[in-house]
JSON list of C-alpha atoms in Angstrom, two decimals:
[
{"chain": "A", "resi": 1, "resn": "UNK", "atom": "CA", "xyz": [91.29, 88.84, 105.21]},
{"chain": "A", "resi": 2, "resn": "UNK", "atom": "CA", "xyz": [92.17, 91.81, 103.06]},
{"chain": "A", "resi": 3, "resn": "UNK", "atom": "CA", "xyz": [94.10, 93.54, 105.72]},
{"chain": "A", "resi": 4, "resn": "UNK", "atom": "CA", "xyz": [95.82, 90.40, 106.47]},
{"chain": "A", "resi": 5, "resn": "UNK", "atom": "CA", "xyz": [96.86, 90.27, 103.03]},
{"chain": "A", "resi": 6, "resn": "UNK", "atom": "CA", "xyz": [98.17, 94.01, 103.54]},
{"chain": "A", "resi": 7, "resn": "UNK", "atom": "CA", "xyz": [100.53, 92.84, 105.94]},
{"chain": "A", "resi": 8, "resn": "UNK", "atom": "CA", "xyz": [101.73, 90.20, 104.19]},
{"chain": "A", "resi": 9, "resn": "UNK", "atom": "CA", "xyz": [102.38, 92.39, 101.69]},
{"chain": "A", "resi": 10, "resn": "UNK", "atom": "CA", "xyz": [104.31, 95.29, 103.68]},
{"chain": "A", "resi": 11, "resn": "UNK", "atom": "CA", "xyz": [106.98, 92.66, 104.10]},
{"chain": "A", "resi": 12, "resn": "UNK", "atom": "CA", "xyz": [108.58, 91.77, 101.05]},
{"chain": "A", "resi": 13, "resn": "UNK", "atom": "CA", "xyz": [109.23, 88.38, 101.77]},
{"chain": "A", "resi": 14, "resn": "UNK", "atom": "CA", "xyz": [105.57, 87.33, 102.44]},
{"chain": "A", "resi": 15, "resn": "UNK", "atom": "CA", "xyz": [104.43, 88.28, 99.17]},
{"chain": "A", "resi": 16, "resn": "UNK", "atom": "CA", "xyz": [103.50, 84.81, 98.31]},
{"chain": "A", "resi": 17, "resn": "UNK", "atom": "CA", "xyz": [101.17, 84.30, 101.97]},
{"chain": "A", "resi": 18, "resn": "UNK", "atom": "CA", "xyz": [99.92, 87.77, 100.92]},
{"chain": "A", "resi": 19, "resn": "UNK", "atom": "CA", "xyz": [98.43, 86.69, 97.15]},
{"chain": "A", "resi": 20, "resn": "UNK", "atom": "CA", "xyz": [97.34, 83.46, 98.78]},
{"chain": "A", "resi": 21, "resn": "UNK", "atom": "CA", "xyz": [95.22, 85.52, 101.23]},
{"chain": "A", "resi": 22, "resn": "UNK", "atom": "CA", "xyz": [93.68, 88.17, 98.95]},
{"chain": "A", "resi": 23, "resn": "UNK", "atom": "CA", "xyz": [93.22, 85.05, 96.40]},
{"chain": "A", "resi": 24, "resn": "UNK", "atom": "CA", "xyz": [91.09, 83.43, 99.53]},
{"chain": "A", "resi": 25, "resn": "UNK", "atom": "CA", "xyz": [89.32, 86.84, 100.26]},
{"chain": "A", "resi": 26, "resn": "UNK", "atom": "CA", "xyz": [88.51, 87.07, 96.36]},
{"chain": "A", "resi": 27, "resn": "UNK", "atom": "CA", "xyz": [86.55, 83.83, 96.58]},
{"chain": "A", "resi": 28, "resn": "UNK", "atom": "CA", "xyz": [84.52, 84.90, 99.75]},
{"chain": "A", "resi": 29, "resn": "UNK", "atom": "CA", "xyz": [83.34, 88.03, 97.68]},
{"chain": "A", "resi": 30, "resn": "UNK", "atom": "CA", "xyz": [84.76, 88.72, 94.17]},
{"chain": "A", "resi": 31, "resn": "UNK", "atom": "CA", "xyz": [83.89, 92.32, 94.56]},
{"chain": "A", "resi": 32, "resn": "UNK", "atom": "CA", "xyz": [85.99, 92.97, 97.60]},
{"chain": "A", "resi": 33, "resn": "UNK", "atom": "CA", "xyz": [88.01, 96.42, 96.09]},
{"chain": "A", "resi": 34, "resn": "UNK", "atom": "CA", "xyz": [90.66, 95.96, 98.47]},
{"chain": "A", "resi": 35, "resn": "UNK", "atom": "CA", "xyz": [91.33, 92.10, 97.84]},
{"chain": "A", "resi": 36, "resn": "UNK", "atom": "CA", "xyz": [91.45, 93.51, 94.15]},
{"chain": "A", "resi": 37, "resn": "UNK", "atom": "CA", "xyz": [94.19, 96.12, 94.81]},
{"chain": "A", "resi": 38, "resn": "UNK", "atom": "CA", "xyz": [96.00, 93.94, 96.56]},
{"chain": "A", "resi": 39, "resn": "UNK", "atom": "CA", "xyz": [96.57, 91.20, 94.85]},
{"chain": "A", "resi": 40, "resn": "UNK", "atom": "CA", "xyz": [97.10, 93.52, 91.94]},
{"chain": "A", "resi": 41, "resn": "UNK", "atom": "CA", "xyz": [99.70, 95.17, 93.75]},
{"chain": "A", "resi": 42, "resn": "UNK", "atom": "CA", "xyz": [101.52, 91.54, 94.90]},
{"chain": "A", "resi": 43, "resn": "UNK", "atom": "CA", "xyz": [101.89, 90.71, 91.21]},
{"chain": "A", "resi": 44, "resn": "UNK", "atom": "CA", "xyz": [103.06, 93.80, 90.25]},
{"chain": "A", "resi": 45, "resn": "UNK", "atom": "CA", "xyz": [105.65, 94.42, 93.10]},
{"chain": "A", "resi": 46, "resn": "UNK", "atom": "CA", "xyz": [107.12, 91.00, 91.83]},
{"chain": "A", "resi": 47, "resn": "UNK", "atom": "CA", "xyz": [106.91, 92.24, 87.96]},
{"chain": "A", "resi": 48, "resn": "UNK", "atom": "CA", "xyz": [103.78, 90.03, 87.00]},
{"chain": "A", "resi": 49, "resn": "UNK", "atom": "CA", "xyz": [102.21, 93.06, 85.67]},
{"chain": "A", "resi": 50, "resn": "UNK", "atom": "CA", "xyz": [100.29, 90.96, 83.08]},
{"chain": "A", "resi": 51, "resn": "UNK", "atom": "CA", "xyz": [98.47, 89.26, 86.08]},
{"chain": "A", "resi": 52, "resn": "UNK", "atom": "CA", "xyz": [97.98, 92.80, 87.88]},
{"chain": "A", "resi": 53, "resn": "UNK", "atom": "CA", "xyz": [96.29, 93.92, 84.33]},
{"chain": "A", "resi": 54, "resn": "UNK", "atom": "CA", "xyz": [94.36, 90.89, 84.36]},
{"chain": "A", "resi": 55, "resn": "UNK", "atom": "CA", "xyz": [92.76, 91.10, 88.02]},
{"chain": "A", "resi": 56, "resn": "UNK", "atom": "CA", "xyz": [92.20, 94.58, 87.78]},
{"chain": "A", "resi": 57, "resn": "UNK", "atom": "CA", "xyz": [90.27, 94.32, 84.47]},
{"chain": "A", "resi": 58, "resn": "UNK", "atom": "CA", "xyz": [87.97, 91.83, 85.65]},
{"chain": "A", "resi": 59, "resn": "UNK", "atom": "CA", "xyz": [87.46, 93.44, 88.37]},
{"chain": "A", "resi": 60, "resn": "UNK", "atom": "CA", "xyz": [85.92, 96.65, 86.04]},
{"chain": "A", "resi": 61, "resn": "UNK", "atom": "CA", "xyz": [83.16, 94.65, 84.95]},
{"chain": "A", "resi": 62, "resn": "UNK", "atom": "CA", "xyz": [81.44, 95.41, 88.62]},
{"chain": "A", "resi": 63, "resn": "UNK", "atom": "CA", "xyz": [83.66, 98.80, 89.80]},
{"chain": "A", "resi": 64, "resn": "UNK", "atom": "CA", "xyz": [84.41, 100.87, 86.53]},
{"chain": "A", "resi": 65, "resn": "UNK", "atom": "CA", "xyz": [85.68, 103.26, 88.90]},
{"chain": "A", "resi": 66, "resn": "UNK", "atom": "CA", "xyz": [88.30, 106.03, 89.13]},
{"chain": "A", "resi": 67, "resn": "UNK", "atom": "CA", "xyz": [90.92, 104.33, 91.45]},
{"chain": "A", "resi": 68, "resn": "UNK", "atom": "CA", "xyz": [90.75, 101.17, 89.16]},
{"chain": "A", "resi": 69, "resn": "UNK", "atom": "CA", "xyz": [91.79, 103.32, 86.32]},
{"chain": "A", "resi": 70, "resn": "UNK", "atom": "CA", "xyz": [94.42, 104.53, 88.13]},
{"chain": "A", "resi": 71, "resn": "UNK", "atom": "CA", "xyz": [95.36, 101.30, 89.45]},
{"chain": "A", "resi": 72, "resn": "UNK", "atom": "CA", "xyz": [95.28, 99.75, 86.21]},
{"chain": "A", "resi": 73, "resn": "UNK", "atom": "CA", "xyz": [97.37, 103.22, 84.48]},
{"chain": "A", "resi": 74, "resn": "UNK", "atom": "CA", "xyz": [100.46, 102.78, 86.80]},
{"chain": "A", "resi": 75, "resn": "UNK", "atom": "CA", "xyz": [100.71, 99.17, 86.60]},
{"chain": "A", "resi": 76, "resn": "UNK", "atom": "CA", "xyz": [100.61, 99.42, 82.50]},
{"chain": "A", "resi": 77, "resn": "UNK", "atom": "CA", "xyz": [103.15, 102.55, 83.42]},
{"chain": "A", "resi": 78, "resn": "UNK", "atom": "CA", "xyz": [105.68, 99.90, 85.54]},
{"chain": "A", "resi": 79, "resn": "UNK", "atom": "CA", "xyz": [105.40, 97.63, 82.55]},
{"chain": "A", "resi": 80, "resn": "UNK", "atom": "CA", "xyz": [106.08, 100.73, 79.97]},
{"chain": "A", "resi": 81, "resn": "UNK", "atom": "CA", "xyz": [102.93, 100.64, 78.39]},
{"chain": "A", "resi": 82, "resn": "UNK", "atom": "CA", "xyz": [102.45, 104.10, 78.20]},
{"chain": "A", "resi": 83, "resn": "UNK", "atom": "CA", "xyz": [100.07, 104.03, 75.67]},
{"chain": "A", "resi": 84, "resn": "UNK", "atom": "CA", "xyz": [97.71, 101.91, 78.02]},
{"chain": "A", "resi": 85, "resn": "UNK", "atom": "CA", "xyz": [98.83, 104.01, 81.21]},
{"chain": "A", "resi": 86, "resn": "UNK", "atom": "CA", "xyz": [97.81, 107.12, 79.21]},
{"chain": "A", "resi": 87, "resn": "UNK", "atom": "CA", "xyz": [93.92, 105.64, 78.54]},
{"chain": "A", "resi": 88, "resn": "UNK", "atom": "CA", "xyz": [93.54, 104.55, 81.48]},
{"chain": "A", "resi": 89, "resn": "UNK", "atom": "CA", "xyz": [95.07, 107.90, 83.77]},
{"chain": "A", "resi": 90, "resn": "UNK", "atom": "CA", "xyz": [92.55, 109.88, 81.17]},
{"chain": "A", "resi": 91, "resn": "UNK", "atom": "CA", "xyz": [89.67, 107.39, 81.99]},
{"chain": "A", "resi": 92, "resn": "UNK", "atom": "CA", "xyz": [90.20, 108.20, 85.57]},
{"chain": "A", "resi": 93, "resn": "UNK", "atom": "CA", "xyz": [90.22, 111.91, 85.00]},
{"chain": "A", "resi": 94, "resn": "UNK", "atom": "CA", "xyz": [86.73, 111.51, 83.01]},
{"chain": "A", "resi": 95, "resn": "UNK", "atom": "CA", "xyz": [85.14, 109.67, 85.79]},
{"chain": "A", "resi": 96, "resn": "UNK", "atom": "CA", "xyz": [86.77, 112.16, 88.64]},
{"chain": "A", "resi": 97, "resn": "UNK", "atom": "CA", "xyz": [88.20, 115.77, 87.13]},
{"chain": "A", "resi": 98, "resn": "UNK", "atom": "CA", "xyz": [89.63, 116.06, 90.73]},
{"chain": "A", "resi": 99, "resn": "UNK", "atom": "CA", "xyz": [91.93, 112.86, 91.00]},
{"chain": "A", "resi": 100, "resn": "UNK", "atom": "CA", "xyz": [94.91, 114.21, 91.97]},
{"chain": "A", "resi": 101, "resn": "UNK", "atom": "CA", "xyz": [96.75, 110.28, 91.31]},
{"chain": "A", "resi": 102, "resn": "UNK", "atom": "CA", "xyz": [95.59, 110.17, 87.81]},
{"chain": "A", "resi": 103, "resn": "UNK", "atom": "CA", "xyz": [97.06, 113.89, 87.24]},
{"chain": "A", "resi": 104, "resn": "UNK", "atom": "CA", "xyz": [100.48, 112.60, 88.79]},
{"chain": "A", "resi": 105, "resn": "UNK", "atom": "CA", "xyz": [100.30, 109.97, 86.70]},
{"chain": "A", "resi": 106, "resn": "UNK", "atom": "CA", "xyz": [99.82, 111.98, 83.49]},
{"chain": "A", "resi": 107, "resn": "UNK", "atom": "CA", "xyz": [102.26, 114.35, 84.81]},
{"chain": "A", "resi": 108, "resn": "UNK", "atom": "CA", "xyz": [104.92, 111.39, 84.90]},
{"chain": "A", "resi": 109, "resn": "UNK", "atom": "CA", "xyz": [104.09, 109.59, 81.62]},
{"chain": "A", "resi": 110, "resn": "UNK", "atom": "CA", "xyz": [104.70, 113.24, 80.08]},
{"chain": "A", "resi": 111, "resn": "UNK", "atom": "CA", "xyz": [108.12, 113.25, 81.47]},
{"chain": "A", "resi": 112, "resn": "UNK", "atom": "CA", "xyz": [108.86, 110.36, 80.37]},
{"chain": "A", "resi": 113, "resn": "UNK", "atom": "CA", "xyz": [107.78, 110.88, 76.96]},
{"chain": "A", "resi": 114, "resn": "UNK", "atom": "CA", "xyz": [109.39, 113.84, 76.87]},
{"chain": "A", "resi": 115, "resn": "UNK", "atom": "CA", "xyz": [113.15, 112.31, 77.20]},
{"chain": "A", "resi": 116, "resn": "UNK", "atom": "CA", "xyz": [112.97, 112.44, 81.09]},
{"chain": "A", "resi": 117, "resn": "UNK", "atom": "CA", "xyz": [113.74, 109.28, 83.45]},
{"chain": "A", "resi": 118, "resn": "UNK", "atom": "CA", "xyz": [110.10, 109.54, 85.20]},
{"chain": "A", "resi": 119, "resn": "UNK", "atom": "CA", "xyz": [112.51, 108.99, 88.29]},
{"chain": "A", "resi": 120, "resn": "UNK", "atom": "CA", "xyz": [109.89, 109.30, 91.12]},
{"chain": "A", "resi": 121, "resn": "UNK", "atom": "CA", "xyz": [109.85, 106.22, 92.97]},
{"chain": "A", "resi": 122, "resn": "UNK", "atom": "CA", "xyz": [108.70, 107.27, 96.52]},
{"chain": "A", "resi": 123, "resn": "UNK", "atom": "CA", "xyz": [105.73, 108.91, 94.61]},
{"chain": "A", "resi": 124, "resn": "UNK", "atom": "CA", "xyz": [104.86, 105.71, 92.26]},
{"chain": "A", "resi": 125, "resn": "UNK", "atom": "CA", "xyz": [105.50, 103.39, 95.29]},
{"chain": "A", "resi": 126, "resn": "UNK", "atom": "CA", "xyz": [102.58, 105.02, 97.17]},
{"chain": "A", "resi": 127, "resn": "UNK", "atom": "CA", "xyz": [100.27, 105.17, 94.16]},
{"chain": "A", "resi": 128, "resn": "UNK", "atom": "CA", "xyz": [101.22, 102.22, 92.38]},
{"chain": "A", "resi": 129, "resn": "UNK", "atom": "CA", "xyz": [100.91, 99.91, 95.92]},
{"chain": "A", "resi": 130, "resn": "UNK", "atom": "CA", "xyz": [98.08, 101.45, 97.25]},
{"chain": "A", "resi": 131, "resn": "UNK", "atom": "CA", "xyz": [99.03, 104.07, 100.08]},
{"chain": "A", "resi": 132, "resn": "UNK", "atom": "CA", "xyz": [97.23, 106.97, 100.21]},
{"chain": "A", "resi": 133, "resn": "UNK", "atom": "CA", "xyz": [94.35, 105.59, 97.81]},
{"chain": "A", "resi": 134, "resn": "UNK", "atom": "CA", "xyz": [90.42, 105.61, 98.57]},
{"chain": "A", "resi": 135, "resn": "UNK", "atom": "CA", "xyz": [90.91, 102.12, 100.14]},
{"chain": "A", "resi": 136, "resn": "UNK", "atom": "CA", "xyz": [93.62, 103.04, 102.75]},
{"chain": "A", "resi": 137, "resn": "UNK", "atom": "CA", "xyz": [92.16, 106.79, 103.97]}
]
């Protein structure tokens, strides 16, 4: 179902088929990571980033992993939470030293801080929605 939900997802106006489906997968196994992500990613790609917050922090209570920290950093980054982004892109880089999203991600909340526009959509599309992640490789 999760993959299902992925192409829902790829086309922007199938978003709503897309949460429906990764909703469905979510009650067939609650722990399904990539059900997680992407429903995470549907609300966020339609600026429901308080819903993506809220699915990916349940889902910490049985994956307290690396990805989900990163997951969870870029969506409070979209929203411009950067104090949340920042704990959880340095939560990420506790659990994994070597992940190279959460050090993009720290890279681009220090831009922004720092008076820059953080302009780097191509880069935060692929992190923020899932491409290139552990689930997709």
């Amino acid at each position: 179902l999760s993959l299902l939900g992925e192409v829902y997802l790829q086309h922007g106006d199938s978003r709503d088929k897309a949460r429906k489906v990764f909703e469905a997968a979510l009650r067939m196994d609650s722990r399904c990571g990539a059900a997680v992500t992407g429903l995470a990613d549907a609300h966020s790609m339609d600026g429901r980033h308080a819903a993506a917050v809220d699915v990916l922090e349940r889902h910490l209570a049985v994956d307290a992993s690396d990805w989900i920290h990163v997951k969870l950093g870029f969506v409070h980054m979209a929203a411009n939470r950067l104090p949340d982004a920042l704990h959880h892109l340095q939560t990420a880089l506790s659990i994994n030293p070597s992940n190279e999203n959460a050090k993009r991600g720290l890279n681009r909340i220090d831009k922004l801080l720092k008076g820059g526009d953080g302009d780097e959509e191509e880069e935060e599309a692929s992190l923020q929605y899932g491409t290139g992640g552990p689930l997709f490789e």
